[in-house]
C-alpha cells in the first residue's frame, strides 16, 4: 500500500466514483500521464485541436478501457492467480467492440498446434529451433511459443 | 502495426496499476499481458481520437470537445462508459469554474488590500482613542 501513494500527483479532489463497477474503490492517484495521452492523440492524422475537457475525458475513458478489458479477461480465465496474455487475447478476438485491436493480439498456440495447422494447409515449416521434436507428444506448457500476427495461420 | 508504437505507448507500470485496481489483491499480471494491455490502451486512444475527430468535423468544429469524446463512446460500441464520462465532464466543468472564481477572488483581494493599506493609516489615528 505504501508504495502506491505519493507517486505522481495526489489529486485530493473527489472524482465521481465509477458507476456500475463493482469491486475496488477507484484510486485517484493512478492516472495516465496526460502529456503522453496528448501525444498519442496528436499523432492521429487529421487531428484537430484538443480541448482540455476532451483530453481529460480521453484519459478517463482509456483508464476505463484498461479496466474493462482486465475484468473481462479475468472473468474467463482459468487461472485465478494470474492474468495471462491468452485471456486478454481471447476477449479481444471474440468481442465485437474489441475488433480495433484484434490484429495486434492474436491468440497464442503451441508449437505442435502450429505445425498441425501448417500441415493441414499442405505447408511445412522451416525453423531454427534447438527444441526436440519430441515436444509434440509431451506436455507443452513449457514449450509454448507465441506466433504473432501471421495472418495465414488463421 | 505493433512495432510503430515505440514511444507512443502508455507506460507499462501505470497501466498495470490501473488494471490491478479491478483485480483481487493476490492476482498478478503476466509480463506479456502487461505489454498487451498497454499497447491496447494506446490503440484505444487513437481509436477514440479518430472517432471524436470525425464528430467534431461533422459539427464544423476545429476543436475536439468533451461531448465529442462521449459521443465517440456510442460510435465505438463502448456505451457502458458514457454515464461515468458524463459525470466526469460535469466534475471537470465544476473544477474549471472554481478555478476561475478563485482567480477572480484573489484579484479582488489584492485590490482590496491595497485600498485597505491606504485607509488604515487613517483608521489608526482613530483607534488610538
mmCIF file of C-alpha atoms in Angstrom:
data_model
loop_
_atom_site.group_PDB
_atom_site.id
_atom_site.type_symbol
_atom_site.label_atom_id
_atom_site.label_comp_id
_atom_site.label_asym_id
_atom_site.label_seq_id
_atom_site.Cartn_x
_atom_site.Cartn_y
_atom_site.Cartn_z
ATOM 1 C CA UNK A 1 0.000 0.000 0.000
ATOM 2 C CA UNK A 2 2.738 2.416 0.936
ATOM 3 C CA UNK A 3 4.287 2.109 -2.461
ATOM 4 C CA UNK A 4 1.238 3.297 -4.308
ATOM 5 C CA UNK A 5 0.568 6.626 -2.731
ATOM 6 C CA UNK A 6 2.790 9.571 -3.101
ATOM 7 C CA UNK A 7 3.850 8.737 -6.610
ATOM 8 C CA UNK A 8 2.931 11.420 -9.077
ATOM 9 C CA UNK A 9 0.261 13.945 -8.397
ATOM 10 C CA UNK A 10 -2.010 13.446 -5.476
ATOM 11 C CA UNK A 11 -5.381 14.633 -6.583
ATOM 12 C CA UNK A 12 -7.330 15.062 -3.415
ATOM 13 C CA UNK A 13 -10.370 16.424 -5.202
ATOM 14 C CA UNK A 14 -13.001 13.766 -5.300
ATOM 15 C CA UNK A 15 -13.690 12.351 -8.728
ATOM 16 C CA UNK A 16 -17.065 10.737 -9.209
ATOM 17 C CA UNK A 17 -16.864 7.054 -8.423
ATOM 18 C CA UNK A 18 -17.219 4.653 -11.332
ATOM 19 C CA UNK A 19 -20.862 3.891 -11.627
ATOM 20 C CA UNK A 20 -21.802 0.294 -12.156
ATOM 21 C CA UNK A 21 -18.340 -1.029 -11.473
ATOM 22 C CA UNK A 22 -18.293 -3.432 -8.616
ATOM 23 C CA UNK A 23 -15.032 -4.105 -6.905
ATOM 24 C CA UNK A 24 -12.426 -1.772 -5.615
ATOM 25 C CA UNK A 25 -12.649 1.899 -4.982
ATOM 26 C CA UNK A 26 -11.162 3.983 -7.736
ATOM 27 C CA UNK A 27 -7.694 5.099 -6.797
ATOM 28 C CA UNK A 28 -7.359 8.718 -7.754
ATOM 29 C CA UNK A 29 -3.591 8.650 -7.952
ATOM 30 C CA UNK A 30 -3.409 6.112 -10.753
ATOM 31 C CA UNK A 31 -3.646 8.425 -13.681
ATOM 32 C CA UNK A 32 -2.265 8.060 -17.141
ATOM 33 C CA UNK A 33 0.230 10.796 -17.987
ATOM 34 C CA UNK A 34 -1.777 13.455 -19.756
ATOM 35 C CA UNK A 35 1.159 14.557 -21.855
ATOM 36 C CA UNK A 36 1.593 11.068 -23.255
ATOM 37 C CA UNK A 37 -2.097 10.682 -23.981
ATOM 38 C CA UNK A 38 -1.976 14.015 -25.764
ATOM 39 C CA UNK A 39 0.995 12.954 -27.871
ATOM 40 C CA UNK A 40 -0.841 9.850 -28.972
ATOM 41 C CA UNK A 41 -3.945 11.841 -29.807
ATOM 42 C CA UNK A 42 -1.937 14.311 -31.829
ATOM 43 C CA UNK A 43 -0.232 11.555 -33.764
ATOM 44 C CA UNK A 44 -3.547 10.726 -35.328
ATOM 45 C CA UNK A 45 -3.769 12.078 -38.859
ATOM 46 C CA UNK A 46 -6.145 14.975 -39.359
ATOM 47 C CA UNK A 47 -6.212 15.625 -35.645
ATOM 48 C CA UNK A 48 -7.696 18.920 -34.819
ATOM 49 C CA UNK A 49 -7.175 20.877 -31.665
ATOM 50 C CA UNK A 50 -7.913 19.039 -28.479
ATOM 51 C CA UNK A 51 -9.982 20.769 -25.858
ATOM 52 C CA UNK A 52 -8.945 20.388 -22.241
ATOM 53 C CA UNK A 53 -12.195 18.669 -21.403
ATOM 54 C CA UNK A 54 -11.649 16.229 -24.275
ATOM 55 C CA UNK A 55 -8.166 15.370 -23.068
ATOM 56 C CA UNK A 56 -9.477 14.907 -19.558
ATOM 57 C CA UNK A 57 -12.213 12.541 -20.710
ATOM 58 C CA UNK A 58 -9.974 10.631 -23.112
ATOM 59 C CA UNK A 59 -7.706 9.936 -20.193
ATOM 60 C CA UNK A 60 -10.551 8.597 -18.110
ATOM 61 C CA UNK A 61 -12.065 6.625 -20.977
ATOM 62 C CA UNK A 62 -8.733 4.914 -21.576
ATOM 63 C CA UNK A 63 -8.468 4.029 -17.934
ATOM 64 C CA UNK A 64 -11.967 2.563 -18.097
ATOM 65 C CA UNK A 65 -10.989 0.611 -21.172
ATOM 66 C CA UNK A 66 -7.987 -0.918 -19.439
ATOM 67 C CA UNK A 67 -10.130 -1.944 -16.514
ATOM 68 C CA UNK A 68 -12.923 -3.234 -18.689
ATOM 69 C CA UNK A 69 -10.538 -5.413 -20.665
ATOM 70 C CA UNK A 70 -8.834 -6.597 -17.498
ATOM 71 C CA UNK A 71 -12.057 -7.576 -15.781
ATOM 72 C CA UNK A 72 -13.434 -9.323 -18.840
ATOM 73 C CA UNK A 73 -10.249 -11.291 -19.317
ATOM 74 C CA UNK A 74 -10.069 -12.281 -15.680
ATOM 75 C CA UNK A 75 -13.661 -13.457 -15.674
ATOM 76 C CA UNK A 76 -12.967 -16.020 -18.376
ATOM 77 C CA UNK A 77 -9.594 -17.005 -17.038
ATOM 78 C CA UNK A 78 -8.923 -20.479 -15.739
ATOM 79 C CA UNK A 79 -6.051 -19.267 -13.640
ATOM 80 C CA UNK A 80 -7.349 -17.082 -10.866
ATOM 81 C CA UNK A 81 -3.896 -16.270 -9.568
ATOM 82 C CA UNK A 82 -2.521 -14.664 -12.670
ATOM 83 C CA UNK A 83 -3.910 -12.785 -15.610
ATOM 84 C CA UNK A 84 -2.404 -14.190 -18.787
ATOM 85 C CA UNK A 85 -1.885 -12.820 -22.265
ATOM 86 C CA UNK A 86 -4.129 -15.517 -23.657
ATOM 87 C CA UNK A 87 -7.071 -14.459 -21.501
ATOM 88 C CA UNK A 88 -6.787 -10.960 -22.879
ATOM 89 C CA UNK A 89 -6.327 -12.216 -26.413
ATOM 90 C CA UNK A 90 -9.437 -14.352 -26.079
ATOM 91 C CA UNK A 91 -11.576 -11.347 -25.177
ATOM 92 C CA UNK A 92 -10.076 -9.274 -27.948
ATOM 93 C CA UNK A 93 -10.679 -11.971 -30.521
ATOM 94 C CA UNK A 94 -14.277 -12.599 -29.518
ATOM 95 C CA UNK A 95 -15.852 -9.285 -28.506
ATOM 96 C CA UNK A 96 -17.210 -7.129 -31.287
ATOM 97 C CA UNK A 97 -16.157 -3.803 -29.794
ATOM 98 C CA UNK A 98 -12.567 -5.018 -29.474
ATOM 99 C CA UNK A 99 -12.080 -5.553 -33.180
ATOM 100 C CA UNK A 100 -9.868 -2.490 -33.458
ATOM 101 C CA UNK A 101 -7.071 -4.316 -31.612
ATOM 102 C CA UNK A 102 -7.803 -7.747 -32.981
ATOM 103 C CA UNK A 103 -4.912 -7.790 -35.401
ATOM 104 C CA UNK A 104 -2.277 -6.992 -32.859
ATOM 105 C CA UNK A 105 -3.399 -9.510 -30.286
ATOM 106 C CA UNK A 106 -3.653 -12.963 -31.759
ATOM 107 C CA UNK A 107 -4.280 -15.961 -29.592
ATOM 108 C CA UNK A 108 -1.134 -17.911 -28.929
ATOM 109 C CA UNK A 109 -0.954 -21.517 -29.923
ATOM 110 C CA UNK A 110 1.522 -24.220 -29.087
ATOM 111 C CA UNK A 111 4.243 -25.232 -31.474
ATOM 112 C CA UNK A 112 2.505 -28.536 -32.132
ATOM 113 C CA UNK A 113 -0.767 -26.826 -32.906
ATOM 114 C CA UNK A 114 1.047 -24.550 -35.337
ATOM 115 C CA UNK A 115 2.642 -27.494 -37.072
ATOM 116 C CA UNK A 116 -0.720 -29.191 -37.376
ATOM 117 C CA UNK A 117 -2.231 -26.063 -38.838
ATOM 118 C CA UNK A 118 0.532 -25.736 -41.382
ATOM 119 C CA UNK A 119 0.306 -29.400 -42.249
ATOM 120 C CA UNK A 120 -3.403 -29.034 -42.827
ATOM 121 C CA UNK A 121 -2.628 -26.335 -45.336
ATOM 122 C CA UNK A 122 -0.074 -28.511 -47.006
ATOM 123 C CA UNK A 123 2.815 -26.429 -45.809
ATOM 124 C CA UNK A 124 5.847 -27.472 -43.913
ATOM 125 C CA UNK A 125 7.605 -25.019 -41.738
ATOM 126 C CA UNK A 126 11.333 -24.473 -41.657
ATOM 127 C CA UNK A 127 12.511 -23.088 -38.421
ATOM 128 C CA UNK A 128 15.636 -22.807 -36.375
ATOM 129 C CA UNK A 129 14.994 -24.437 -33.102
ATOM 130 C CA UNK A 130 17.072 -26.225 -30.558
ATOM 131 C CA UNK A 131 13.993 -27.894 -29.192
ATOM 132 C CA UNK A 132 13.423 -31.559 -29.523
ATOM 133 C CA UNK A 133 10.825 -32.843 -31.964
ATOM 134 C CA UNK A 134 9.504 -34.896 -29.083
ATOM 135 C CA UNK A 135 7.666 -31.898 -27.672
ATOM 136 C CA UNK A 136 4.813 -32.865 -29.919
ATOM 137 C CA UNK A 137 3.885 -35.689 -27.647
ATOM 138 C CA UNK A 138 4.649 -34.335 -24.205
ATOM 139 C CA UNK A 139 3.033 -31.589 -22.225
ATOM 140 C CA UNK A 140 3.509 -28.309 -23.871
ATOM 141 C CA UNK A 141 3.195 -25.795 -21.078
ATOM 142 C CA UNK A 142 6.899 -25.056 -21.110
ATOM 143 C CA UNK A 143 7.151 -25.358 -24.854
ATOM 144 C CA UNK A 144 4.541 -22.826 -25.749
ATOM 145 C CA UNK A 145 5.637 -20.252 -28.209
ATOM 146 C CA UNK A 146 3.651 -17.393 -29.481
ATOM 147 C CA UNK A 147 3.390 -16.760 -33.137
ATOM 148 C CA UNK A 148 2.342 -13.255 -33.779
ATOM 149 C CA UNK A 149 0.196 -11.898 -36.494
ATOM 150 C CA UNK A 150 0.874 -14.151 -39.408
ATOM 151 C CA UNK A 151 -2.487 -13.940 -40.940
ATOM 152 C CA UNK A 152 -2.157 -17.130 -42.925
ATOM 153 C CA UNK A 153 -2.229 -19.113 -39.736
ATOM 154 C CA UNK A 154 -5.888 -18.309 -39.384
ATOM 155 C CA UNK B 1 1.452 -2.314 -36.649
ATOM 156 C CA UNK B 2 2.564 -3.013 -33.116
ATOM 157 C CA UNK B 3 6.170 -2.078 -33.823
ATOM 158 C CA UNK B 4 5.402 1.516 -34.667
ATOM 159 C CA UNK B 5 4.214 2.304 -31.182
ATOM 160 C CA UNK B 6 7.613 2.513 -29.526
ATOM 161 C CA UNK B 7 7.285 5.905 -27.935
ATOM 162 C CA UNK B 8 3.586 6.160 -28.347
ATOM 163 C CA UNK B 9 2.984 3.536 -25.720
ATOM 164 C CA UNK B 10 1.468 4.336 -22.405
ATOM 165 C CA UNK B 11 3.791 3.460 -19.528
ATOM 166 C CA UNK B 12 3.512 -0.196 -18.544
ATOM 167 C CA UNK B 13 3.751 0.475 -14.839
ATOM 168 C CA UNK B 14 0.789 2.836 -14.716
ATOM 169 C CA UNK B 15 -1.319 0.636 -16.950
ATOM 170 C CA UNK B 16 -0.577 -2.326 -14.699
ATOM 171 C CA UNK B 17 -1.514 -0.398 -11.581
ATOM 172 C CA UNK B 18 -4.770 0.663 -13.180
ATOM 173 C CA UNK B 19 -5.519 -2.916 -14.146
ATOM 174 C CA UNK B 20 -4.745 -4.184 -10.663
ATOM 175 C CA UNK B 21 -7.354 -1.862 -9.190
ATOM 176 C CA UNK B 22 -10.048 -4.148 -10.516
ATOM 177 C CA UNK B 23 -8.410 -7.430 -9.658
ATOM 178 C CA UNK B 24 -8.316 -9.191 -6.291
ATOM 179 C CA UNK B 25 -5.200 -8.319 -4.348
ATOM 180 C CA UNK B 26 -3.263 -11.543 -4.781
ATOM 181 C CA UNK B 27 -3.601 -11.678 -8.546
ATOM 182 C CA UNK B 28 -0.537 -10.937 -10.646
ATOM 183 C CA UNK B 29 -0.403 -9.902 -14.270
ATOM 184 C CA UNK B 30 1.906 -11.753 -16.647
ATOM 185 C CA UNK B 31 4.609 -9.824 -18.464
ATOM 186 C CA UNK B 32 3.146 -10.336 -21.910
ATOM 187 C CA UNK B 33 -0.261 -9.423 -20.576
ATOM 188 C CA UNK B 34 1.042 -6.107 -19.237
ATOM 189 C CA UNK B 35 2.537 -5.182 -22.559
ATOM 190 C CA UNK B 36 -0.619 -6.221 -24.342
ATOM 191 C CA UNK B 37 -2.765 -4.050 -22.088
ATOM 192 C CA UNK B 38 -0.522 -1.031 -22.573
ATOM 193 C CA UNK B 39 -0.498 -1.437 -26.336
ATOM 194 C CA UNK B 40 -4.233 -1.976 -26.489
ATOM 195 C CA UNK B 41 -4.769 1.141 -24.405
ATOM 196 C CA UNK B 42 -2.608 3.189 -26.757
ATOM 197 C CA UNK B 43 -4.533 1.953 -29.739
ATOM 198 C CA UNK B 44 -7.741 2.748 -27.923
ATOM 199 C CA UNK B 45 -6.629 6.354 -27.531
ATOM 200 C CA UNK B 46 -6.044 6.601 -31.256
ATOM 201 C CA UNK B 47 -9.318 4.906 -31.981
ATOM 202 C CA UNK B 48 -11.433 7.247 -29.893
ATOM 203 C CA UNK B 49 -9.469 10.233 -31.139
ATOM 204 C CA UNK B 50 -10.301 9.278 -34.671
ATOM 205 C CA UNK B 51 -13.975 8.870 -33.802
ATOM 206 C CA UNK B 52 -14.025 12.165 -31.874
ATOM 207 C CA UNK B 53 -12.318 13.951 -34.740
ATOM 208 C CA UNK B 54 -14.974 12.755 -37.137
ATOM 209 C CA UNK B 55 -17.705 14.023 -34.856
ATOM 210 C CA UNK B 56 -16.108 17.428 -34.435
ATOM 211 C CA UNK B 57 -15.723 17.730 -38.179
ATOM 212 C CA UNK B 58 -19.342 16.780 -38.640
ATOM 213 C CA UNK B 59 -20.271 19.724 -36.464
ATOM 214 C CA UNK B 60 -17.924 22.083 -38.270
ATOM 215 C CA UNK B 61 -15.614 22.471 -35.336
ATOM 216 C CA UNK B 62 -11.854 22.519 -35.273
ATOM 217 C CA UNK B 63 -11.530 21.515 -31.681
ATOM 218 C CA UNK B 64 -12.498 18.200 -30.147
ATOM 219 C CA UNK B 65 -14.503 18.774 -27.013
ATOM 220 C CA UNK B 66 -15.718 16.585 -24.180
ATOM 221 C CA UNK B 67 -19.049 15.877 -25.790
ATOM 222 C CA UNK B 68 -17.310 14.553 -28.886
ATOM 223 C CA UNK B 69 -15.437 12.076 -26.749
ATOM 224 C CA UNK B 70 -18.654 10.969 -25.075
ATOM 225 C CA UNK B 71 -20.446 10.602 -28.366
ATOM 226 C CA UNK B 72 -17.477 8.642 -29.663
ATOM 227 C CA UNK B 73 -18.180 6.042 -26.980
ATOM 228 C CA UNK B 74 -21.527 5.377 -28.617
ATOM 229 C CA UNK B 75 -19.916 5.184 -32.018
ATOM 230 C CA UNK B 76 -17.272 2.733 -30.876
ATOM 231 C CA UNK B 77 -19.692 0.500 -29.032
ATOM 232 C CA UNK B 78 -18.456 1.377 -25.562
ATOM 233 C CA UNK B 79 -21.806 2.608 -24.317
ATOM 234 C CA UNK B 80 -21.095 1.448 -20.795
ATOM 235 C CA UNK B 81 -18.536 4.218 -20.408
ATOM 236 C CA UNK B 82 -20.921 7.030 -21.203
ATOM 237 C CA UNK B 83 -22.535 7.503 -17.798
ATOM 238 C CA UNK B 84 -19.287 7.763 -15.913
ATOM 239 C CA UNK B 85 -17.799 10.082 -18.514
ATOM 240 C CA UNK B 86 -20.788 12.378 -18.304
ATOM 241 C CA UNK B 87 -20.326 12.633 -14.553
ATOM 242 C CA UNK B 88 -16.683 13.423 -15.009
ATOM 243 C CA UNK B 89 -17.420 16.098 -17.562
ATOM 244 C CA UNK B 90 -19.672 17.818 -15.046
ATOM 245 C CA UNK B 91 -16.986 17.473 -12.424
ATOM 246 C CA UNK B 92 -14.416 18.940 -14.784
ATOM 247 C CA UNK B 93 -16.583 21.928 -15.602
ATOM 248 C CA UNK B 94 -17.148 22.493 -11.921
ATOM 249 C CA UNK B 95 -13.436 22.460 -11.202
ATOM 250 C CA UNK B 96 -12.724 24.832 -14.068
ATOM 251 C CA UNK B 97 -15.345 27.213 -12.770
ATOM 252 C CA UNK B 98 -13.956 27.042 -9.254
ATOM 253 C CA UNK B 99 -10.509 27.841 -10.588
ATOM 254 C CA UNK B 100 -11.843 30.855 -12.403
ATOM 255 C CA UNK B 101 -13.677 32.023 -9.340
ATOM 256 C CA UNK B 102 -10.555 31.605 -7.259
ATOM 257 C CA UNK B 103 -8.566 33.767 -9.637
ATOM 258 C CA UNK B 104 -11.205 36.483 -9.577
ATOM 259 C CA UNK B 105 -11.410 36.306 -5.824
ATOM 260 C CA UNK B 106 -7.668 36.618 -5.460
ATOM 261 C CA UNK B 107 -7.630 39.599 -7.683
ATOM 262 C CA UNK B 108 -10.351 41.281 -5.695
ATOM 263 C CA UNK B 109 -8.486 40.580 -2.506
ATOM 264 C CA UNK B 110 -5.352 42.168 -3.827
ATOM 265 C CA UNK B 111 -7.234 45.235 -4.872
ATOM 266 C CA UNK B 112 -8.956 45.285 -1.519
ATOM 267 C CA UNK B 113 -5.647 45.055 0.315
ATOM 268 C CA UNK B 114 -4.124 47.961 -1.466
ATOM 269 C CA UNK B 115 -7.211 50.027 -0.650
ATOM 270 C CA UNK B 116 -7.056 48.935 2.969
ATOM 271 C CA UNK B 117 -3.434 49.978 3.264
ATOM 272 C CA UNK B 118 -4.379 53.451 2.214
ATOM 273 C CA UNK B 119 -7.345 53.754 4.596
ATOM 274 C CA UNK B 120 -5.543 52.026 7.504
ATOM 275 C CA UNK B 121 -3.358 54.996 8.060
ATOM 276 C CA UNK B 122 -6.478 56.989 8.738
ATOM 277 C CA UNK B 123 -8.053 54.238 10.862
ATOM 278 C CA UNK B 124 -5.043 54.014 13.223
ATOM 279 C CA UNK B 125 -5.394 57.534 14.227
ATOM 280 C CA UNK B 126 -8.995 56.867 15.172
ATOM 281 C CA UNK B 127 -8.274 53.633 17.058
ATOM 282 C CA UNK B 128 -5.845 55.158 19.437
ATOM 283 C CA UNK B 129 -8.701 56.842 21.249
#
